[in-house]
Coordinates of C-alpha atoms in Angstrom, one line a residue:
Chain A
M1 CA 8.4 -37.3 34.6
A2 CA 7.5 -34.3 32.5
E3 CA 5.1 -34.7 29.7
I4 CA 7.0 -34.9 26.4
R5 CA 5.2 -33.2 23.5
Q6 CA 5.8 -33.1 19.8
A7 CA 8.6 -30.6 19.5
D8 CA 8.1 -27.4 17.5
G9 CA 11.8 -27.1 16.7
F10 CA 15.3 -28.3 17.6
S11 CA 15.7 -26.0 20.6
D12 CA 12.3 -27.0 22.0
W13 CA 13.2 -30.6 21.5
L14 CA 16.4 -30.1 23.5
D15 CA 14.6 -28.0 26.0
Q16 CA 12.2 -30.7 26.8
R17 CA 15.0 -33.1 27.4
L18 CA 17.7 -30.9 28.9
A19 CA 15.9 -27.8 30.1
V20 CA 18.4 -25.8 28.1
R21 CA 16.4 -22.6 28.2
K22 CA 16.2 -22.6 31.9
F23 CA 19.9 -23.5 32.0
M24 CA 20.8 -20.6 29.7
K25 CA 18.8 -18.2 31.9
V26 CA 20.5 -19.3 35.1
M27 CA 24.0 -19.4 33.7
M28 CA 23.9 -16.5 31.2
S29 CA 21.0 -14.2 30.5
E30 CA 19.7 -13.9 34.0
Y31 CA 23.0 -14.0 35.9
W32 CA 23.3 -10.5 37.1
I33 CA 26.5 -8.4 37.1
P34 CA 26.7 -4.9 38.6
K35 CA 26.9 -2.0 36.1
N36 CA 29.4 0.1 38.2
I37 CA 32.6 -1.8 37.2
N38 CA 35.6 -1.1 35.1
F39 CA 38.0 -3.0 32.8
L40 CA 39.6 -4.7 35.8
W41 CA 36.5 -6.8 36.2
A42 CA 37.2 -8.4 32.8
M43 CA 40.3 -10.2 34.1
G44 CA 38.4 -13.3 35.1
V45 CA 37.2 -13.9 31.5
V46 CA 40.7 -13.1 30.2
L47 CA 42.0 -15.8 32.4
V48 CA 39.4 -18.3 31.1
V49 CA 40.5 -17.5 27.6
L50 CA 44.2 -18.0 28.6
F51 CA 43.4 -21.3 30.2
A52 CA 41.6 -22.4 27.0
I53 CA 44.7 -21.4 25.0
L54 CA 46.9 -23.4 27.4
M55 CA 44.6 -26.5 27.0
V56 CA 44.5 -26.3 23.2
S57 CA 48.2 -25.6 22.7
G58 CA 49.0 -28.2 25.3
I59 CA 47.1 -30.9 23.5
F60 CA 49.1 -30.2 20.3
L61 CA 52.4 -30.3 22.2
L62 CA 51.4 -33.5 24.0
M63 CA 51.2 -35.3 20.6
Y64 CA 55.0 -35.0 20.1
Y65 CA 56.5 -34.6 23.6
K66 CA 58.3 -37.6 25.1
P67 CA 58.6 -37.7 28.9
D68 CA 61.9 -39.5 29.0
I69 CA 65.2 -37.9 30.0
N70 CA 66.9 -39.2 26.9
L71 CA 64.2 -38.0 24.5
A72 CA 62.5 -35.0 26.1
F73 CA 65.0 -32.3 25.2
D74 CA 65.1 -33.3 21.5
S75 CA 61.3 -33.9 21.3
V76 CA 60.8 -30.3 22.3
N77 CA 63.8 -28.5 20.6
Y78 CA 64.1 -30.6 17.5
T79 CA 60.7 -32.4 16.8
I80 CA 58.3 -29.7 18.0
M81 CA 60.3 -26.6 17.1
Q82 CA 61.7 -27.7 13.7
E83 CA 59.8 -30.7 12.3
V84 CA 56.2 -30.2 13.4
E85 CA 54.4 -27.6 11.2
Y86 CA 53.5 -24.7 13.4
G87 CA 55.0 -26.6 16.4
W88 CA 56.9 -23.4 17.3
L89 CA 53.5 -21.6 17.4
W90 CA 52.1 -24.0 19.9
R91 CA 55.2 -23.9 22.1
H92 CA 55.4 -20.2 22.1
M93 CA 51.7 -19.8 22.8
H94 CA 51.9 -22.3 25.6
G95 CA 55.0 -20.6 27.2
V96 CA 53.7 -17.0 26.7
S97 CA 50.2 -17.7 27.9
A98 CA 51.5 -19.4 31.1
S99 CA 53.5 -16.3 31.8
A100 CA 50.7 -13.9 30.8
A101 CA 48.3 -15.9 33.0
F102 CA 50.3 -15.0 36.0
L103 CA 50.4 -11.3 35.1
I104 CA 46.6 -11.4 34.8
I105 CA 46.2 -13.4 38.0
Y106 CA 48.2 -10.8 39.9
I107 CA 46.0 -8.0 38.4
H108 CA 42.9 -10.0 39.3
M109 CA 44.2 -10.5 42.9
F110 CA 45.2 -6.9 43.5
T111 CA 41.8 -5.8 42.1
G112 CA 40.2 -8.0 44.7
I113 CA 42.3 -6.6 47.4
Y114 CA 41.8 -3.0 46.4
Y115 CA 38.0 -3.2 46.3
G116 CA 37.7 -5.4 49.3
S117 CA 36.2 -8.2 47.3
Y118 CA 37.7 -10.9 49.6
K119 CA 35.5 -10.4 52.7
K120 CA 32.0 -10.2 54.0
G121 CA 30.5 -13.2 52.2
R122 CA 33.2 -13.4 49.5
E123 CA 35.8 -15.4 51.5
I124 CA 35.3 -18.6 49.6
I125 CA 35.8 -16.8 46.3
W126 CA 39.0 -15.4 47.6
I127 CA 40.2 -18.7 49.1
T128 CA 39.4 -20.8 46.0
G129 CA 41.1 -18.1 44.0
M130 CA 44.3 -18.5 46.1
I131 CA 44.0 -22.3 45.8
L132 CA 43.9 -21.7 42.0
F133 CA 47.0 -19.6 42.3
V134 CA 48.8 -22.4 44.1
A135 CA 47.6 -25.0 41.6
F136 CA 48.7 -22.8 38.7
S137 CA 52.1 -22.4 40.4
A138 CA 52.4 -26.2 40.6
E139 CA 51.3 -26.4 37.0
A140 CA 53.9 -23.9 35.9
F141 CA 56.7 -25.5 37.8
S142 CA 55.9 -29.0 36.6
G143 CA 55.6 -27.7 33.0
Y144 CA 58.9 -25.9 33.2
M145 CA 60.6 -29.2 34.0
L146 CA 59.4 -30.9 30.8
P147 CA 61.9 -29.5 28.2
W148 CA 64.6 -31.0 30.3
G149 CA 67.1 -28.1 29.8
Q150 CA 69.5 -26.8 32.4
M151 CA 67.1 -24.4 34.0
S152 CA 64.4 -27.1 34.0
Y153 CA 66.7 -29.5 35.8
W154 CA 68.1 -27.0 38.4
A155 CA 64.8 -25.5 39.2
A156 CA 63.5 -29.0 39.8
Q157 CA 66.5 -29.7 42.0
V158 CA 66.1 -26.5 44.1
I159 CA 62.3 -26.7 44.5
T160 CA 62.2 -30.3 45.4
N161 CA 65.0 -29.7 47.9
L162 CA 62.8 -27.1 49.7
F163 CA 60.8 -30.1 51.1
G164 CA 64.0 -31.2 52.8
G165 CA 63.5 -28.3 55.2
I166 CA 60.5 -30.1 56.8
P167 CA 61.7 -31.5 60.2
V168 CA 62.3 -35.2 60.6
I169 CA 60.8 -36.5 57.4
G170 CA 62.3 -33.9 55.1
E171 CA 65.2 -35.9 53.5
A172 CA 63.1 -39.0 52.9
L173 CA 60.3 -36.9 51.5
V174 CA 62.6 -35.3 48.9
I175 CA 63.7 -38.8 47.7
W176 CA 60.0 -39.9 47.7
I177 CA 58.9 -37.0 45.6
R178 CA 61.7 -37.4 43.2
G179 CA 61.6 -41.2 43.0
D180 CA 65.4 -41.2 43.0
F181 CA 68.3 -39.7 45.0
L182 CA 68.4 -36.9 42.5
V183 CA 66.1 -35.4 39.9
A184 CA 66.0 -38.1 37.3
D185 CA 63.9 -40.0 34.8
A186 CA 61.3 -41.1 37.5
T187 CA 61.0 -37.4 38.5
L188 CA 60.4 -36.2 34.9
T189 CA 57.8 -38.8 34.2
R190 CA 55.8 -38.3 37.4
F191 CA 55.8 -34.5 37.0
F192 CA 54.7 -35.0 33.4
M193 CA 51.7 -36.9 34.8
L194 CA 51.0 -34.1 37.2
H195 CA 51.3 -31.4 34.5
V196 CA 49.0 -33.0 31.9
V197 CA 46.5 -34.9 34.1
L198 CA 46.2 -34.5 37.8
L199 CA 46.8 -30.7 38.1
P200 CA 44.6 -29.7 35.1
L201 CA 41.8 -31.8 36.6
V202 CA 42.2 -30.1 40.0
I203 CA 42.3 -26.7 38.3
I204 CA 39.1 -27.3 36.3
L205 CA 37.3 -28.4 39.5
V206 CA 38.5 -25.5 41.5
I207 CA 37.6 -23.0 38.7
A208 CA 34.0 -24.5 38.8
L209 CA 33.9 -23.9 42.6
H210 CA 35.4 -20.4 42.2
F211 CA 32.6 -19.5 39.8
Y212 CA 29.9 -21.1 41.9
A213 CA 31.2 -19.3 45.0
L214 CA 30.5 -16.0 43.1
R215 CA 26.8 -16.8 42.6
V216 CA 25.5 -16.2 46.1
P217 CA 27.4 -13.1 47.3
H218 CA 27.5 -11.7 43.7
V219 CA 30.2 -9.7 42.0
N220 CA 31.5 -6.7 43.9
N221 CA 31.5 -3.2 42.2
Q222 CA 33.6 -0.1 42.1
A223 CA 31.9 1.6 45.0
S224 CA 31.6 -1.7 47.0
E225 CA 28.0 -0.8 47.2
V226 CA 25.6 -3.4 48.7
F227 CA 22.2 -3.6 47.0
D228 CA 19.4 -6.1 46.4
F229 CA 20.2 -8.0 43.3
D230 CA 16.7 -9.4 42.9
K231 CA 15.1 -6.0 43.0
E232 CA 17.6 -4.6 40.5
A233 CA 17.1 -7.6 38.2
M234 CA 13.3 -7.1 38.2
K235 CA 13.9 -3.5 37.2
Y236 CA 16.0 -4.7 34.3
L237 CA 13.5 -7.3 33.2
N238 CA 10.7 -4.8 33.4
G239 CA 12.5 -2.6 30.9
R240 CA 13.8 0.0 33.3
K241 CA 17.3 -0.9 32.1
K242 CA 18.8 2.6 32.7
E243 CA 17.6 2.7 36.2
S244 CA 18.7 -0.8 37.1
K245 CA 22.1 -1.3 38.8
V246 CA 22.7 -4.6 37.1
V247 CA 23.2 -6.1 33.6
P248 CA 22.9 -9.7 32.5
F249 CA 26.2 -11.7 32.2
W250 CA 25.2 -12.5 28.6
P251 CA 25.0 -10.7 26.3
V252 CA 25.8 -7.3 28.1
F253 CA 28.6 -8.0 30.4
L254 CA 30.4 -10.5 28.2
S255 CA 30.3 -8.2 25.1
K256 CA 32.4 -5.7 27.0
D257 CA 34.6 -8.5 28.3
F258 CA 35.1 -9.7 24.7
F259 CA 36.3 -6.2 23.8
V260 CA 38.9 -6.3 26.6
V261 CA 39.8 -9.9 25.6
G262 CA 40.3 -8.6 22.0
V263 CA 42.7 -5.8 23.1
F264 CA 44.5 -8.3 25.3
M265 CA 44.8 -10.8 22.5
L266 CA 46.5 -8.2 20.3
F267 CA 49.1 -7.7 23.0
F268 CA 49.3 -11.5 23.5
F269 CA 50.0 -12.4 19.9
F270 CA 52.4 -9.5 19.7
L271 CA 54.4 -11.3 22.5
V272 CA 53.9 -14.7 20.9
C273 CA 55.2 -13.6 17.5
Y274 CA 57.9 -11.0 18.4
H275 CA 58.9 -11.3 22.1
Y276 CA 58.4 -15.0 22.9
D277 CA 62.0 -15.0 24.2
F278 CA 61.0 -13.5 27.5
A279 CA 59.3 -16.8 28.3
M280 CA 62.2 -18.9 26.9
D281 CA 65.3 -18.6 29.1
P282 CA 68.5 -19.2 26.9
I283 CA 70.0 -21.4 29.7
N284 CA 67.2 -23.8 29.1
F285 CA 68.4 -24.5 25.6
E286 CA 71.3 -26.4 27.0
P287 CA 70.4 -30.0 27.9
A288 CA 70.1 -30.9 31.6
N289 CA 73.3 -31.8 33.2
N290 CA 73.3 -33.0 36.8
M291 CA 77.0 -32.4 37.2
K292 CA 77.0 -28.7 36.3
T293 CA 75.0 -26.0 37.9
P294 CA 74.4 -22.9 35.8
A295 CA 76.1 -19.7 37.1
H296 CA 72.8 -18.1 38.1
I297 CA 69.6 -19.9 38.9
Y298 CA 66.4 -17.9 39.0
P299 CA 62.8 -18.8 38.5
E300 CA 60.4 -17.2 35.9
W301 CA 59.4 -13.7 36.8
Y302 CA 56.2 -14.6 38.5
F303 CA 57.9 -16.5 41.2
L304 CA 60.6 -14.0 41.9
W305 CA 58.9 -12.2 44.8
S306 CA 58.5 -15.3 46.9
Y307 CA 61.9 -16.6 45.8
E308 CA 63.4 -13.3 47.1
V309 CA 61.6 -13.8 50.4
L310 CA 63.2 -17.3 50.6
R311 CA 66.7 -16.1 50.0
G312 CA 66.4 -12.7 51.6
F313 CA 67.5 -14.1 54.9
F314 CA 71.1 -14.8 54.3
F315 CA 72.5 -14.8 57.8
D316 CA 71.6 -16.6 61.1
I317 CA 69.5 -14.7 63.6
G318 CA 69.3 -15.7 67.2
G319 CA 70.8 -19.2 66.7
I320 CA 68.3 -20.1 63.9
A321 CA 70.0 -21.0 60.6
A322 CA 69.5 -18.6 57.8
M323 CA 68.1 -21.3 55.6
D324 CA 65.4 -22.2 58.1
I325 CA 64.4 -18.6 58.6
G326 CA 64.2 -18.2 54.8
L327 CA 62.0 -21.4 54.5
M328 CA 59.7 -20.2 57.3
A329 CA 59.3 -16.8 55.7
F330 CA 58.7 -18.5 52.3
G331 CA 56.1 -20.7 53.8
F332 CA 54.4 -17.8 55.4
A333 CA 54.5 -15.7 52.2
N334 CA 52.7 -18.5 50.4
V335 CA 49.8 -18.8 52.9
A336 CA 49.6 -15.1 53.9
F337 CA 47.4 -14.2 50.9
I338 CA 45.0 -17.1 51.6
L339 CA 44.5 -15.8 55.1
L340 CA 43.7 -12.2 53.9
P341 CA 40.0 -12.4 54.7
F342 CA 40.8 -13.3 58.3
L343 CA 43.7 -10.9 58.7
D344 CA 41.4 -8.0 57.8
R345 CA 39.7 -7.5 61.2
N346 CA 37.2 -4.8 59.9
T347 CA 35.0 -7.6 58.7
Q348 CA 31.7 -5.8 58.2
H349 CA 33.0 -2.9 56.2
V350 CA 33.6 -3.3 52.5
A351 CA 34.9 -0.2 50.6
P352 CA 37.5 0.5 47.9
A353 CA 40.9 1.2 49.3
H354 CA 40.8 5.0 48.5
Q355 CA 38.0 5.2 51.1
R356 CA 40.1 3.4 53.7
P357 CA 43.1 5.7 54.3
A358 CA 45.3 3.4 56.3
F359 CA 44.5 0.4 54.1
F360 CA 45.2 2.5 51.0
V361 CA 48.7 3.1 52.2
W362 CA 49.1 -0.6 53.2
F363 CA 47.9 -1.7 49.7
W364 CA 50.4 0.5 47.8
I365 CA 53.3 -0.4 50.1
L366 CA 52.5 -4.1 49.5
L367 CA 52.4 -3.6 45.7
L368 CA 55.6 -1.7 45.7
D369 CA 57.3 -4.1 48.0
M370 CA 56.4 -7.0 45.7
I371 CA 57.8 -5.2 42.7
V372 CA 61.0 -4.6 44.6
L373 CA 61.2 -8.2 45.6
T374 CA 60.5 -9.2 42.0
V375 CA 63.3 -7.0 40.6
Y376 CA 65.9 -8.0 43.2
G377 CA 64.9 -11.7 43.0
K378 CA 66.5 -11.7 39.5
L379 CA 69.7 -10.0 40.5
P380 CA 72.7 -11.9 42.0
P381 CA 72.4 -11.8 45.8
T382 CA 75.6 -10.0 46.6
G383 CA 76.6 -6.7 48.4
S384 CA 73.8 -4.2 48.7
N385 CA 71.4 -6.4 46.7
A386 CA 71.4 -8.9 49.5
W387 CA 70.5 -6.2 52.0
I388 CA 67.7 -4.7 49.9
G389 CA 66.3 -8.2 49.4
F390 CA 66.5 -8.7 53.2
F391 CA 64.6 -5.5 54.1
A392 CA 62.0 -6.0 51.3
A393 CA 61.4 -9.5 52.7
I394 CA 61.1 -8.1 56.3
I395 CA 58.6 -5.4 55.1
F396 CA 56.5 -8.1 53.3
L397 CA 56.2 -10.1 56.6
L398 CA 55.6 -7.0 58.7
L399 CA 52.8 -5.8 56.3
F400 CA 50.8 -9.0 56.9
M401 CA 51.4 -8.8 60.6
A402 CA 50.3 -5.2 60.7
L403 CA 47.1 -5.7 58.7
P404 CA 45.0 -7.0 61.7
I405 CA 46.1 -4.0 63.7
I406 CA 45.4 -1.4 61.0
T407 CA 42.0 -2.9 60.2
K408 CA 41.1 -3.1 63.9
I409 CA 41.9 0.6 64.4
E410 CA 39.9 1.3 61.3
A411 CA 36.9 -0.7 62.6
K412 CA 37.0 1.2 65.9
S413 CA 37.2 4.7 64.4
K414 CA 34.3 3.9 62.0
G415 CA 32.3 2.7 65.0
A416 CA 33.1 5.9 66.9
Q417 CA 31.8 8.0 64.0
Q418 CA 28.5 6.4 63.8
Chain B
M1 CA 10.8 -51.5 62.3
A2 CA 13.5 -51.4 65.0
L3 CA 15.0 -54.5 63.7
C4 CA 15.0 -53.2 60.1
Q5 CA 16.8 -50.0 61.3
N6 CA 19.4 -52.1 63.1
R7 CA 20.1 -54.0 59.9
R8 CA 20.5 -50.8 58.0
D9 CA 22.9 -49.5 60.6
F10 CA 24.8 -52.7 60.5
I11 CA 25.1 -52.5 56.7
G12 CA 26.2 -48.9 56.9
I13 CA 28.8 -49.6 59.6
A14 CA 30.1 -52.6 57.7
F15 CA 30.4 -50.7 54.5
G16 CA 32.1 -47.8 56.3
G17 CA 34.6 -50.2 57.9
V18 CA 35.4 -52.0 54.7
A19 CA 35.7 -48.7 52.8
T20 CA 38.1 -47.2 55.4
V21 CA 40.4 -50.3 55.4
G22 CA 40.4 -50.4 51.6
G23 CA 41.1 -46.7 51.5
I24 CA 44.0 -46.9 53.8
L25 CA 45.5 -49.9 52.0
A26 CA 45.0 -48.0 48.7
L27 CA 46.8 -45.0 50.1
G28 CA 49.7 -47.3 51.2
A29 CA 49.9 -48.7 47.7
M30 CA 49.9 -45.2 46.2
K31 CA 52.7 -44.1 48.5
K32 CA 54.8 -47.2 47.7
S33 CA 54.3 -46.7 44.0
W34 CA 56.1 -43.4 44.3
D35 CA 59.0 -44.9 46.1
P36 CA 62.4 -45.1 44.3
L37 CA 62.5 -48.4 42.3
P38 CA 64.8 -51.2 43.6
S39 CA 67.1 -50.7 40.6
V40 CA 67.5 -47.1 41.7
Q41 CA 68.0 -47.9 45.4
S42 CA 70.7 -50.4 44.8
A43 CA 72.7 -48.1 42.5
G44 CA 76.0 -49.7 43.3
F45 CA 79.2 -48.9 45.0
V46 CA 81.9 -46.8 43.3
T47 CA 85.6 -47.6 43.7
V48 CA 88.2 -44.9 43.2
D49 CA 92.0 -45.2 43.0
L50 CA 93.3 -42.4 45.2
S51 CA 96.9 -42.8 44.0
L52 CA 95.8 -41.2 40.7
V53 CA 94.9 -37.9 42.4
A54 CA 97.7 -35.4 42.1
E55 CA 98.6 -33.0 44.9
G56 CA 96.3 -29.9 44.8
E57 CA 94.0 -31.7 42.3
M58 CA 90.2 -31.6 42.8
K59 CA 88.5 -34.6 41.2
T60 CA 84.7 -34.8 40.7
L61 CA 83.0 -38.1 40.2
Q62 CA 79.4 -39.4 40.4
W63 CA 78.0 -41.7 43.1
R64 CA 74.3 -42.4 43.2
G65 CA 73.7 -39.5 41.0
K66 CA 75.5 -37.1 43.3
P67 CA 78.7 -35.3 42.6
I68 CA 81.5 -36.3 44.9
F69 CA 84.5 -34.0 45.4
I70 CA 87.9 -35.5 46.2
L71 CA 90.5 -32.8 46.9
R72 CA 94.1 -33.8 47.7
K73 CA 95.3 -31.0 49.9
T74 CA 98.7 -29.3 49.2
A75 CA 101.1 -28.8 52.0
D76 CA 100.0 -25.2 52.6
T77 CA 96.2 -26.0 52.6
P78 CA 94.8 -25.6 56.1
R79 CA 94.1 -29.0 57.7
N80 CA 91.0 -30.0 59.6
E81 CA 91.5 -32.9 62.0
Q82 CA 87.8 -33.5 62.3
R83 CA 87.2 -34.1 58.6
D84 CA 90.5 -34.9 56.8
V85 CA 90.8 -38.3 55.2
L86 CA 94.3 -39.6 55.7
V87 CA 95.8 -42.3 53.4
G88 CA 99.4 -42.7 54.4
E89 CA 101.0 -39.3 54.0
K90 CA 98.3 -37.9 51.8
V91 CA 95.5 -35.7 53.0
F92 CA 92.2 -35.6 51.3
T93 CA 88.9 -33.8 51.6
L94 CA 86.1 -36.1 50.6
V95 CA 82.6 -34.5 50.4
V96 CA 79.3 -34.7 48.5
G97 CA 79.5 -31.8 46.1
L98 CA 76.1 -30.4 46.7
C99 CA 75.7 -27.1 48.5
T100 CA 73.9 -27.8 51.8
H101 CA 71.6 -24.8 51.2
L102 CA 69.6 -25.9 48.2
G103 CA 71.7 -28.5 46.4
C104 CA 73.5 -26.6 43.7
I105 CA 77.0 -27.8 42.8
P106 CA 79.8 -25.5 44.2
Y107 CA 83.0 -25.0 42.3
Y108 CA 86.5 -25.1 43.8
E109 CA 88.5 -21.9 43.4
E110 CA 92.2 -23.0 43.6
K111 CA 93.6 -19.5 44.3
S112 CA 91.6 -18.8 47.4
K113 CA 91.1 -22.5 48.3
V114 CA 87.4 -22.1 48.7
F115 CA 84.4 -23.9 47.4
K116 CA 81.9 -21.3 46.1
C117 CA 78.3 -21.8 45.3
A118 CA 76.9 -19.7 42.5
C119 CA 73.3 -20.0 43.4
H120 CA 73.1 -18.0 46.6
G121 CA 76.7 -17.1 47.3
G122 CA 77.5 -19.8 49.9
E123 CA 81.2 -20.5 50.6
F124 CA 83.0 -23.5 52.1
D125 CA 86.7 -23.7 53.0
A126 CA 89.0 -26.4 51.6
S127 CA 87.8 -28.9 54.3
G128 CA 84.2 -28.3 53.3
M129 CA 83.3 -26.2 56.4
N130 CA 80.6 -23.5 55.7
T131 CA 82.2 -20.1 56.0
F132 CA 79.8 -17.6 54.4
G133 CA 76.2 -17.2 53.2
P134 CA 73.1 -19.3 53.6
P135 CA 74.5 -22.9 53.9
P136 CA 73.4 -24.2 57.3
R137 CA 76.1 -26.9 57.7
P138 CA 79.4 -28.1 56.2
L139 CA 79.4 -30.1 53.0
D140 CA 78.2 -33.7 53.8
I141 CA 80.7 -36.6 53.9
P142 CA 79.5 -39.6 52.0
P143 CA 79.8 -43.1 53.6
F144 CA 83.2 -44.5 52.5
K145 CA 85.8 -47.2 53.2
I146 CA 89.5 -47.1 52.6
E147 CA 91.2 -50.3 51.2
G148 CA 94.9 -49.6 50.7
E149 CA 95.0 -46.8 48.2
K150 CA 91.4 -47.5 47.1
L151 CA 88.3 -45.7 48.2
V152 CA 84.9 -47.4 48.1
L153 CA 81.9 -45.1 48.2
G154 CA 78.7 -46.4 49.7
E155 CA 80.2 -48.6 52.4
E156 CA 80.8 -47.4 56.0
G157 CA 84.4 -48.1 56.8
M158 CA 86.5 -47.5 60.0
E159 CA 87.6 -44.1 58.9
Y160 CA 84.1 -42.9 58.1
K161 CA 82.8 -44.0 61.5
K162 CA 85.7 -42.2 63.2
I163 CA 84.8 -38.9 61.4
M164 CA 81.1 -39.3 62.3
A165 CA 82.0 -40.1 65.9
K166 CA 84.1 -36.9 66.1
K167 CA 81.3 -34.9 64.7
A168 CA 78.9 -36.2 67.4

């Protein structure tokens, strides 16, 4: 055991017992971040802030929410919205930050794709990030069920039914997940448990892993330049700060992040106070009714692209039912991104997309295709809409099948140049 | 030394064995805790008086939380020998009112004599056969039994078994 001396102050007293100074160095003041980055590198911290807002607003909502089909709707729409002081603020903050979190997640993801931050040592960062995306999706879906409005109910009905597509056990699995033959009280209460306990726990653990996975390969930079972090850190510590390619996480990197967070928060509270309605579907202000399906069912905007992949296949092909093709495409769409580090066959080469001509084209087609899928996912699937959805879904699948080929060719031509 | 090592191995293996068995049993308990409760599973049998359904009328009722459509066909509605439920002279379509695509509730359009699903545009004819869009199969027929003019949902009667046999 270390020798404990008479402390010369509170921080020294703590330091002798918890090694706080060492801890702060490792986690903050000597955790090195490249200098050559832009505002897109602040999205991680913006997401942490949003997650904190979700936790705080969620705790306040939890004090009045009742997970029972007879009480849930009124506990949200009457108790929280009208009786609880500032209840409306917590609800709108919770709804808007859930939606905004997905916007930032998509920016965060596409930044990673553009700068090649998913490969050559950074695979685990990417994979844990995609697991977080899946966990956030489950969190958003289970949370959407809680107000027990018409959209809550029918979204739950449709999404749980997706598991019925699994061969053999499908039908029994759906009943097992719901705890009833239909979406009912048992379903609401168990999804409430998932939303407030199990999924948040999983998310916190995976966030910790996501951060830790960043420590060894380090943060990527705008030029995807590889350099010796220890050497650059020594330069910084020896006072050659201008010459060094790195800055400490705290206070230098975070101070810039806080600026971005500040700008983002202006936008966020503008939404919360004046445009919260985009996260509050009017159909969901009608209590759940299992005998009446709303005229149009669509998910929140952040699920529209994968929803459109699901329903894009509206006719049978080669004897396979349209529904099964849709389900397979949907399943593929949801794992395709996780596999990205392995679909990119130019594994040793990290560069921003504008230095990889074929990949650059691939990137922008993917982004545009996902925007098209998102737009058409909201429109009724009739006439030409159905066909645009069909082709956009096909392009999405083809892009991921083409990636190994494109990157293989890229790897070969790079090899020939050298 | 060797003896000591063996003892440790034994303790390790014994612990591993007990933990594995306990873990499997615990998983079984967790799975069962998520099963539908007995009160839910035994959600009764529904009896309907078919003599109250007028010609051309589409009646919706609830059975085990699912909507059930009972349509009494008019003379000019196309018949379907495979699926029609006959009670004396009267011809009925009896189906679970959930779209076989993703479980939305279709509505019956009397003019065109078609069941339409608003979610993804699926369509079924007056006998519940899928005719357009993503639904992979006709509307399901719930287990039923005919007793005179009465219909009992949840029991498998002669007529139900006949329809199922024709399908297979």
